[in-house]
Coordinates of C-alpha atoms in Angstrom, one line a residue:
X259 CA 106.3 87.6 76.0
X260 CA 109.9 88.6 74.9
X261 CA 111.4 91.9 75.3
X262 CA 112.2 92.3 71.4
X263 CA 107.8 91.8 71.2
X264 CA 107.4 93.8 74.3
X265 CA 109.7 96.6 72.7
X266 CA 107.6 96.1 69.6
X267 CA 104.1 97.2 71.7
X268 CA 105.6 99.8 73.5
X269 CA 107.3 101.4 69.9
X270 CA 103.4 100.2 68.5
X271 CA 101.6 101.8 71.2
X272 CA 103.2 105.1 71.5
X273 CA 103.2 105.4 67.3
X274 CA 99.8 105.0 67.9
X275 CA 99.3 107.4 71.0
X276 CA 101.5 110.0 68.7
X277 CA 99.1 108.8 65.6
X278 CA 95.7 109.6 67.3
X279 CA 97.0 113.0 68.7
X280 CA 98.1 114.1 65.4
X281 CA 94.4 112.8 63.9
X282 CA 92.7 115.2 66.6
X283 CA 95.0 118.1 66.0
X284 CA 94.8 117.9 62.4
X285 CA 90.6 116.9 62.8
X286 CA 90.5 120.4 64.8
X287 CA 93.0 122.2 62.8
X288 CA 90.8 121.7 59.5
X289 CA 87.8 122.4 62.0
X290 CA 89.1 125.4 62.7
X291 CA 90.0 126.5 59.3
X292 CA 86.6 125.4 57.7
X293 CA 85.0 127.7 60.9
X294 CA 86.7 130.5 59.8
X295 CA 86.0 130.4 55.7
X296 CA 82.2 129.8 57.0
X297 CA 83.0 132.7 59.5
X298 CA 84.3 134.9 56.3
X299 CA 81.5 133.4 53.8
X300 CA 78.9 133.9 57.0
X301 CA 79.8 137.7 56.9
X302 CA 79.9 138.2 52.7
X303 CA 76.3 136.6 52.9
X304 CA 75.7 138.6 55.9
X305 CA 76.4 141.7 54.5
X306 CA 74.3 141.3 50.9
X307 CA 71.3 140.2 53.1
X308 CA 71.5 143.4 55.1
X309 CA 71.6 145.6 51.9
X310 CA 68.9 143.6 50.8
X311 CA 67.2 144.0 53.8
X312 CA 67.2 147.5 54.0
X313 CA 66.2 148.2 50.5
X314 CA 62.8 145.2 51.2
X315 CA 61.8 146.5 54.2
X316 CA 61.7 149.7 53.2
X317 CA 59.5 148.6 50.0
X318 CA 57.4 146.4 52.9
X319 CA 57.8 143.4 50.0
X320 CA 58.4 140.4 52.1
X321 CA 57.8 138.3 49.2
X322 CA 61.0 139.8 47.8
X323 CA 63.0 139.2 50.6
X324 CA 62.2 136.0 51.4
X325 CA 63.1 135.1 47.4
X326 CA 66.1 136.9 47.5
X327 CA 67.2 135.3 50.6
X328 CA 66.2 131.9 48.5
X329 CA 68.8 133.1 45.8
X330 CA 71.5 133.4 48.3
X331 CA 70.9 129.5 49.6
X332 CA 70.5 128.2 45.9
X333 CA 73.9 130.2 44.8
X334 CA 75.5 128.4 47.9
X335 CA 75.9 124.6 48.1
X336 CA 76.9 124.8 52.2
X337 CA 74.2 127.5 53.1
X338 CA 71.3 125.4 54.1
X339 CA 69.2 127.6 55.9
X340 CA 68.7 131.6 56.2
X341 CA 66.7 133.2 58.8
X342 CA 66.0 137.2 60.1
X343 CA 64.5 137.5 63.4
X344 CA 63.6 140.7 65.2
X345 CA 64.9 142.4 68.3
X346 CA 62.1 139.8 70.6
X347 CA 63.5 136.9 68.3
X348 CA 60.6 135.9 66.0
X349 CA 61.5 135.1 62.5
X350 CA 60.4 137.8 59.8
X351 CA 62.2 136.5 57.1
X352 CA 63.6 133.3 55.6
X353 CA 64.4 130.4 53.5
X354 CA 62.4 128.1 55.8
X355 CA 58.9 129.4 55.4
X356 CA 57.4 127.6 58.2
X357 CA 59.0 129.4 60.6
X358 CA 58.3 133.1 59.9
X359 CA 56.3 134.7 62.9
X360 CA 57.4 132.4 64.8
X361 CA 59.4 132.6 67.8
X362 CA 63.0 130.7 67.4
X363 CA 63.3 127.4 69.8
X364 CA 65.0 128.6 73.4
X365 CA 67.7 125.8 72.4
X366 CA 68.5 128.4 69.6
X367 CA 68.0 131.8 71.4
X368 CA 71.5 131.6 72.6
X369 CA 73.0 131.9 69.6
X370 CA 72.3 136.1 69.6
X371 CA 74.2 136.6 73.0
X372 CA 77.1 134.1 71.7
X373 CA 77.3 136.6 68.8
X374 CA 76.6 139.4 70.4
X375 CA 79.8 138.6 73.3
X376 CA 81.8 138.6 69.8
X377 CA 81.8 134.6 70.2
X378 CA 82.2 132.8 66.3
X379 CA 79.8 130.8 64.9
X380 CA 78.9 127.1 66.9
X381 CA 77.7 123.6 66.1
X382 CA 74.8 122.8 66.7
X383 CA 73.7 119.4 68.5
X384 CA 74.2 116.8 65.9
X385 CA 77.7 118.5 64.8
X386 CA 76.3 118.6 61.0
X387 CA 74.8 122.4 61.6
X388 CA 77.4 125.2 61.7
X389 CA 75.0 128.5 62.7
X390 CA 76.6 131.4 62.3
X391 CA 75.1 135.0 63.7
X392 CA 75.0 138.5 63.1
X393 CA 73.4 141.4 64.7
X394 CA 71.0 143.6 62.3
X395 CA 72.7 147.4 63.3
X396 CA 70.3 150.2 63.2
X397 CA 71.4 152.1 60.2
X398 CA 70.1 155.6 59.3
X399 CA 68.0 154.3 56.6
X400 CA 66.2 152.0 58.9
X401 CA 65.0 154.6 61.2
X402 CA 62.2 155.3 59.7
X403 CA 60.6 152.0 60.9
X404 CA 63.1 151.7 64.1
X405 CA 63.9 154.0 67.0
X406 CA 67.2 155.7 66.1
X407 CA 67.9 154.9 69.9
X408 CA 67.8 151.2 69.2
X409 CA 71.3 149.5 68.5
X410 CA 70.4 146.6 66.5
X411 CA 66.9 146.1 64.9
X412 CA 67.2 142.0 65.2
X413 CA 69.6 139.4 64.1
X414 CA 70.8 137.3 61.2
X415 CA 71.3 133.5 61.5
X416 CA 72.6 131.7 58.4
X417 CA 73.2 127.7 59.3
X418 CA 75.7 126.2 56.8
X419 CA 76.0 122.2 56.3
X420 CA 79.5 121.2 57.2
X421 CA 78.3 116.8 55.8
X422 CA 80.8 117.6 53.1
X423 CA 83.2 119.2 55.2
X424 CA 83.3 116.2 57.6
X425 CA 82.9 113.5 54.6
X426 CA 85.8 114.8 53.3
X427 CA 87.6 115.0 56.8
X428 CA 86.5 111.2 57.2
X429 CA 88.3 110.1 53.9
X430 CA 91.8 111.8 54.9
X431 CA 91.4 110.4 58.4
X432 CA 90.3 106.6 57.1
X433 CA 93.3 107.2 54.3
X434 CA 95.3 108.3 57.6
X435 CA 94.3 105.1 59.4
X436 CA 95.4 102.8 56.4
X437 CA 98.7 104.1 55.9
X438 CA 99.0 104.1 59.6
X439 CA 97.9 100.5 60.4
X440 CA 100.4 99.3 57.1
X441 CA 103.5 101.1 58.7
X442 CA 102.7 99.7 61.9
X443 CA 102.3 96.3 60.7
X444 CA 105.8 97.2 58.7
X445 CA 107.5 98.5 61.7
X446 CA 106.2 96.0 64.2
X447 CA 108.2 93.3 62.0
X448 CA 110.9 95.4 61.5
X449 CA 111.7 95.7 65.4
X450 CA 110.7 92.2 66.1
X451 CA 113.5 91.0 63.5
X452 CA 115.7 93.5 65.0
X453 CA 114.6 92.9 68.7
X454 CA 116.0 89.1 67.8
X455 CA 119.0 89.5 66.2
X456 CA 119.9 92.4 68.6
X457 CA 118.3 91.3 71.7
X458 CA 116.7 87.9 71.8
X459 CA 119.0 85.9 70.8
X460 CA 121.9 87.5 73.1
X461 CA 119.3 87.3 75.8
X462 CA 118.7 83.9 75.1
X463 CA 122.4 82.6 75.2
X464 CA 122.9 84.4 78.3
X465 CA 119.4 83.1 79.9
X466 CA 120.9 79.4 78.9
X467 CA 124.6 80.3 80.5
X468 CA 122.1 81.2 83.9
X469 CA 120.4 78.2 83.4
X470 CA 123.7 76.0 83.1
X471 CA 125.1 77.9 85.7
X472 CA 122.3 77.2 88.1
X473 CA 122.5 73.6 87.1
X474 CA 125.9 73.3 88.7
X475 CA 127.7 74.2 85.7
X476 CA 130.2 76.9 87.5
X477 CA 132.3 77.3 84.1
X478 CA 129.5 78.5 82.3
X479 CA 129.7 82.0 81.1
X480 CA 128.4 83.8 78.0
X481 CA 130.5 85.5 75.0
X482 CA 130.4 89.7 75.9
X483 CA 129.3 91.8 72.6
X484 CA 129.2 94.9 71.5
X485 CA 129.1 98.0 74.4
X486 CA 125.4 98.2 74.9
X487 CA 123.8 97.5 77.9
X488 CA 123.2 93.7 77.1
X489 CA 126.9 93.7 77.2
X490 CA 126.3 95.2 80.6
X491 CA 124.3 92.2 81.4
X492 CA 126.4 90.1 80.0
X493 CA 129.8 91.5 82.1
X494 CA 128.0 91.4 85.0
X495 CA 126.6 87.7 84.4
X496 CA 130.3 86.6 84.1
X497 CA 131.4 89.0 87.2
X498 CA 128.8 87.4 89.3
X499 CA 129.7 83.8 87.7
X500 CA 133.4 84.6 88.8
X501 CA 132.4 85.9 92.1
X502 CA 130.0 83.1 93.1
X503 CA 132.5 80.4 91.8
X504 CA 135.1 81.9 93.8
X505 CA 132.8 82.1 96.6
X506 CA 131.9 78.6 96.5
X507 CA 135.3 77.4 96.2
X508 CA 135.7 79.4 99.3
X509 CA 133.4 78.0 100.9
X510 CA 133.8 74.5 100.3
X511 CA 137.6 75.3 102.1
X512 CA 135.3 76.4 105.1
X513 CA 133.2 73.7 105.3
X514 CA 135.7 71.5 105.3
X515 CA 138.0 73.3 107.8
X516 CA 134.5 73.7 109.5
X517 CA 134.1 70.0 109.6
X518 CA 138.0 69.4 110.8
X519 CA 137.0 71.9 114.0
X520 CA 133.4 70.1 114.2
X521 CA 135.3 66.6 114.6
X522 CA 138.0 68.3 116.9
X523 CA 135.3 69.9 118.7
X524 CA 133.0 66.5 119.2
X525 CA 135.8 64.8 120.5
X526 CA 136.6 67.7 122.9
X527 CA 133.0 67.4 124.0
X528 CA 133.3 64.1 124.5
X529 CA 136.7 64.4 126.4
X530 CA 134.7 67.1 128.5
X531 CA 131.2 65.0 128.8
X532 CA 133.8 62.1 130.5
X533 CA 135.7 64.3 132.5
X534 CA 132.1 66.2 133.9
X535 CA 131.1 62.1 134.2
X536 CA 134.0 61.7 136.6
X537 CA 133.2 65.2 138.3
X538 CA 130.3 64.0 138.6
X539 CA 131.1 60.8 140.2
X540 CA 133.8 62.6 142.4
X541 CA 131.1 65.0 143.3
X542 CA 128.7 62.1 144.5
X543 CA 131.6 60.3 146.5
X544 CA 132.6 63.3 148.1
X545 CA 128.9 63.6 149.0
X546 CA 128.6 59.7 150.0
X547 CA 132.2 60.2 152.3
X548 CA 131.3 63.2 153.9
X549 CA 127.7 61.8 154.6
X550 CA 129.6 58.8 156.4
X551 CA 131.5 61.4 158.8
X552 CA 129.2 61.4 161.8
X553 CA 130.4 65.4 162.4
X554 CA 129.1 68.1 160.3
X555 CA 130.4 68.6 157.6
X556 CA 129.9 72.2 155.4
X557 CA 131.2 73.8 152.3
X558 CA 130.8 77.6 151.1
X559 CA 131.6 79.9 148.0
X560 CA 133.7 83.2 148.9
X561 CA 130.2 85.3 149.4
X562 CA 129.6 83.0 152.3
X563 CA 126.9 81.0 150.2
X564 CA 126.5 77.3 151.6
X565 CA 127.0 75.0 148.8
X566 CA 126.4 71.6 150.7
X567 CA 126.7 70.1 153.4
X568 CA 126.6 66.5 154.7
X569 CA 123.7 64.6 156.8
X570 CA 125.4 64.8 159.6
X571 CA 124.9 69.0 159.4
X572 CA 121.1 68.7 158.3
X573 CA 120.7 66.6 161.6
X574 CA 122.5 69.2 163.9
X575 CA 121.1 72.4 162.5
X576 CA 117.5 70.4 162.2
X577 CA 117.1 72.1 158.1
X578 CA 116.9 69.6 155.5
X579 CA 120.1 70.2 152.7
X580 CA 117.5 72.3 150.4
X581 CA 117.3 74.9 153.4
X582 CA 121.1 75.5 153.6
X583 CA 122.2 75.6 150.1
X584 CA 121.9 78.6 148.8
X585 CA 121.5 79.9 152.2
X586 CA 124.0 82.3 153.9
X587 CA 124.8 82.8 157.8
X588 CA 122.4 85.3 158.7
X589 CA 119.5 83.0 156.5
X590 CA 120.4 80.2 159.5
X591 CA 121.3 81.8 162.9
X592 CA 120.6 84.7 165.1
X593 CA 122.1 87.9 164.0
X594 CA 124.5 88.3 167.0
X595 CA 125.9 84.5 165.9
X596 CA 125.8 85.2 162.2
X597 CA 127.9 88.4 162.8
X598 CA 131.2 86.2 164.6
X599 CA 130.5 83.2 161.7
X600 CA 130.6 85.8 159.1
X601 CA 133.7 88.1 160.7
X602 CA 135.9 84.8 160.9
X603 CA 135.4 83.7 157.5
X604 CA 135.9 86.8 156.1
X605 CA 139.2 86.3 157.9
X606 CA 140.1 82.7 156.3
X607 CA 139.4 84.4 153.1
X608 CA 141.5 87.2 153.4
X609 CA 144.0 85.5 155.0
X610 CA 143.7 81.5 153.3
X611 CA 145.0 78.4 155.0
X612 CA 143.3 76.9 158.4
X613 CA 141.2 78.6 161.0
X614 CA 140.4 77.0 164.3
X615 CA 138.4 78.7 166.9
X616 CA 135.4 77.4 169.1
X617 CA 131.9 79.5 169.2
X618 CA 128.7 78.8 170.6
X619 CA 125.7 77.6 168.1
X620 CA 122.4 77.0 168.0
X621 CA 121.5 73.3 168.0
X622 CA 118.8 71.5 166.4
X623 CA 116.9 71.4 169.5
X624 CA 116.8 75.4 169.9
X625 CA 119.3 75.0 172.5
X626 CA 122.9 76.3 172.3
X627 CA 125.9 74.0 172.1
X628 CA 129.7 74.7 172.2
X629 CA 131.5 73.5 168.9
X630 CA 135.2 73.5 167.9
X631 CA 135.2 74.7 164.4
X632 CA 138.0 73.9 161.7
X633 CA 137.5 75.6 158.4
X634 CA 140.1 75.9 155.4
X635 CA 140.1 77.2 152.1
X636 CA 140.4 75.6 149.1
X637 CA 140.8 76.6 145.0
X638 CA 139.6 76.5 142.0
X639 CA 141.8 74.7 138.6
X640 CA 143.6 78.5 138.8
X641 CA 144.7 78.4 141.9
X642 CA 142.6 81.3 142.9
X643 CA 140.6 80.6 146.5
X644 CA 137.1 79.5 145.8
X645 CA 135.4 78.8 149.1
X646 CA 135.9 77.0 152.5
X647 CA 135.1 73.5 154.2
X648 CA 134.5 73.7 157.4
X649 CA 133.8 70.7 160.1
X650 CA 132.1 71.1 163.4
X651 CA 132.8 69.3 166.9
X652 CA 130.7 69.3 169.8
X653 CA 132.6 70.1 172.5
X654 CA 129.4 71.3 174.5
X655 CA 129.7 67.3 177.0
X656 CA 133.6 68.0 177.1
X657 CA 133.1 71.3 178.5
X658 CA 130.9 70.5 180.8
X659 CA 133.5 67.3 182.2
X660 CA 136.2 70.0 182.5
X661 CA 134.4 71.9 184.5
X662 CA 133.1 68.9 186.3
X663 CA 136.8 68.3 186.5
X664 CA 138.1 71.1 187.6
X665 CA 135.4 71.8 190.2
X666 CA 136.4 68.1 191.7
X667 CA 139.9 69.0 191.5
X668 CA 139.1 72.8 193.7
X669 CA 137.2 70.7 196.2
X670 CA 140.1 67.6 196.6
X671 CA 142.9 70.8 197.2
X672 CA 140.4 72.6 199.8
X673 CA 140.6 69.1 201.6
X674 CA 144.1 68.5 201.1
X675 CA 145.0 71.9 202.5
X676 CA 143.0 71.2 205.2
X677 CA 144.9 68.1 206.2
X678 CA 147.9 68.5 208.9
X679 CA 150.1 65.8 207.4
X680 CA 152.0 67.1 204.3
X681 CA 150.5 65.6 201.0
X682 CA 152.9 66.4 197.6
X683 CA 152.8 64.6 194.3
X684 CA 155.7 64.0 191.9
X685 CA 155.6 62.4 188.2
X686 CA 158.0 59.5 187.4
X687 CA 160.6 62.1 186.7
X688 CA 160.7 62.7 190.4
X689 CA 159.2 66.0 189.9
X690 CA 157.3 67.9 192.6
X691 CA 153.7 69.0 190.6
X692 CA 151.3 68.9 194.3
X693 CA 151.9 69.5 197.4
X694 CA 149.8 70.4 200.3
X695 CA 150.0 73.8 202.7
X696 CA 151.2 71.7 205.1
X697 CA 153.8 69.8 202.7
X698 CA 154.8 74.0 201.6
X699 CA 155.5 74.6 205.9
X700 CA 157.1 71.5 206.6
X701 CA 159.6 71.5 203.5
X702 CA 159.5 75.6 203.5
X703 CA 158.9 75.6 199.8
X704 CA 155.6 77.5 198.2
X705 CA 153.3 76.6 195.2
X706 CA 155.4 79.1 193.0
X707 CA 158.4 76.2 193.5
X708 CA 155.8 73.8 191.7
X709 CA 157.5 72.2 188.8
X710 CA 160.9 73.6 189.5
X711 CA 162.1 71.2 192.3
X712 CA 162.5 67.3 192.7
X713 CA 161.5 65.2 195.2
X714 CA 165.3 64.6 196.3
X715 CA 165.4 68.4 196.6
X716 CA 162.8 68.6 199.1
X717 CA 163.2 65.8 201.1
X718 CA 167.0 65.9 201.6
X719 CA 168.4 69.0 202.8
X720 CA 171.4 70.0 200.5
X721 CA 174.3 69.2 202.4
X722 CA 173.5 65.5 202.6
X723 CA 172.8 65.2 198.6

């Protein structure tokens, strides 16, 4: 549905929203004003029945009351039924003679205490009946039949017929209804030729520029008219159109500055996937050499963090390499080892360059050997220090032939001393480095003069040089 026909049933629907309220005011308005002629006709009537009353009852002539009631309904066209009832509600009197001594219908009672409250007269069920109500007062001239303490002596209900009164209502309402329907009809093609050459057709032109524009077309844009609020829509079709054009020409320079860093940043990628390839292969020779080095062989990060090591080391400290990577010191050795391993590399890393030092360890075999180690630091591409590689030799056999050695070597200068002869020793720069307690008496030199004196020196006195 387009807006100009959609504007059409909204102007449509409240026209006829307005068009129905104003048919039920003005349906209760000349309600109202036919309720209150009947009201004003209801108490004329009323008050010539009363007289009439009086002066029949009086008389006792029912007969004459009854036919003078009839003259009031026959010199009425609305007044279709009169009726007099009593103070206990039976009918005395009336047009409708079938009724009299009769009790009116409960349905009908309540008309006495809707008069009575000073209510108006009411419709009855049907809506055709208007019954209208009056109390019968107590006048001085009816006390001679009625207590003069008594209020009312009964009640007067006059029904008039409203049929012509609504007939007539019907006509103006169904005239209403014609007129009503014709100027909608009128007005509904009034706003629809309106709604297109105002609306539609502007809608329309810009709907097709969208279209166009949404196609690809990032020229299209639609002529702005007027200063309404299509030309609102309009502007801001163009606005966007200028801002989206702009944008895509924006980024089209992206993408292709995009795809200039994307190519630069493949071949990086690639430059870095070859040089991680060499890494890589310098990483697995480096492993391969230092697995050939039949010492062990370890590397660590600056927390003291084993990073690898080489078979040699998994063989000495009897853990396979996925034991020791990762591992520090005190994850390895005894505390009271882990605490000098720890202190000295603490050291190298505070202080980089070499360290050599020799420290007991624990050996594969749970015993503990003695083990030169030579650690130094090394750096990362920034120069900054990055760890330490550290190799370990056993010197545990060598210690024990230097103390072999040097036990053999006590034992041959307790025999030596024990010898009388003097024993001495020079090196082939005729150097005393040995001699004998006998060789000290008989040349009167002591073992402080080791190393300071040649053999010349000791055998020939001085004076014969």
């Amino acid at each position: 549905m387009t807006i100009g026909r959609k504007f059409a049933l909204w102007i449509i629907s409240i026209l006829s929203a307005v068009t129905a309220a104003t048919v039920f005011l003005f349906h209760t308005l000349e309600y109202r004003e036919e309720a209150e002629r009947l009201e004003v006709f209801g108490r004329m009537a009323g008050h010539v029945v009363e007289e009439s009353l009086i002066t029949f009852m009086q008389k006792r002539d029912n007969a004459g009351l009854n036919a003078k009631l009839a003259d009031v309904k026959q010199s009425s066209k609305t007044i279709g039924e009169i009726l007099l009832l009593n103070k206990d509600g039976v009918v005395k009197a009336g047009t409708d003679r079938q009724l009299i001594d009769r009790k009116f219908l409960p349905r009908d009672a309540g008309g006495r205490r809707r008069h009575e409250t000073a209510h108006m007269g009411y419709l009855l069920p049907g809506g055709s009946i208007y019954r209208w109500t009056a109390p019968v007062e107590n006048k001085p001239a009816c006390q001679a039949c009625h207590p003069p303490s008594a209020k009312n002596n009964g009640v007067l209900v006059i029904d008039f017929s409203i049929d012509e009164f609504q007939r007539h209502v019907g006509e103006v309402i169904l005239t209403g209804r014609i007129i009503l329907i014709s100027s909608l009809l009128v007005i509904t093609i009034v706003l629809i030729a309106l709604s297109r050459a105002l609306i539609t057709r502007r809608l329309d032109r810009t709907s097709a520029a969208m279209k166009a524009f949404q196609d690809g077309d990032l020229a299209a844009r639609t002529p702005v008219e007027g200063s309404d609020e299509i030309t609102k829509l309009e502007t801001g079709f163009n606005e966007m159109a200028h801002v989206i054009t702009t944008r895509e020409r924006e980024k089209n320079e992206l993408l292709a500055r995009l795809n200039e860093a994307n190519d630069e940043l493949q071949r990086e990628i690639a430059h870095r996937m070859r040089w991680e390839r060499m890494q890589q292969e310098q990483l697995q020779f480096f492993q391969l050499l230092i697995d050939t080095i039949p010492i062990p062989v370890f590397y660590k990060d600056t927390e003291g963090v084993y990073q690898g090591c080489n078979k040699a080391c998994d063989a000495y400290l009897g853990r396979p390499k996925e034991k020791i990577i990762g591992k520090t010191v005190y994850d390895i050795f005894p505390r009271e080892l882990a605490d000098k391993y720890y202190k000295m590399d603490r050291e190298l890393f505070e202080n980089s360059g070499i360290q050599v030092y020799d420290y007991p360890i624990k050996h594969a075999d749970g015993t503990i050997h003695e083990v030169i180690f030579n650690k130094a630091t090394y750096t990362d591409a920034e120069g900054s220090v990055a760890g330490l590689v550290g190799a370990m030799l056993d010197i545990t056999e060598r210690k024990k032939a230097e103390a072999a050695l040097r036990e053999s070597e006590t034992r041959f200068r307790e025999l030596a001393d024990l010898l009388p002869q003097p024993v001495y020793e020079a090196d082939v720069q005729g150097t005393i480095i040995f001699g004998n307690q006998s060789a000290f008496v008989y040349f009167g030199y002591g073992p402080e003069d080791l190393g300071s004196i040649s053999l010349i020196q000791m055998l020939v006195p001085g004076d014969r040089e």
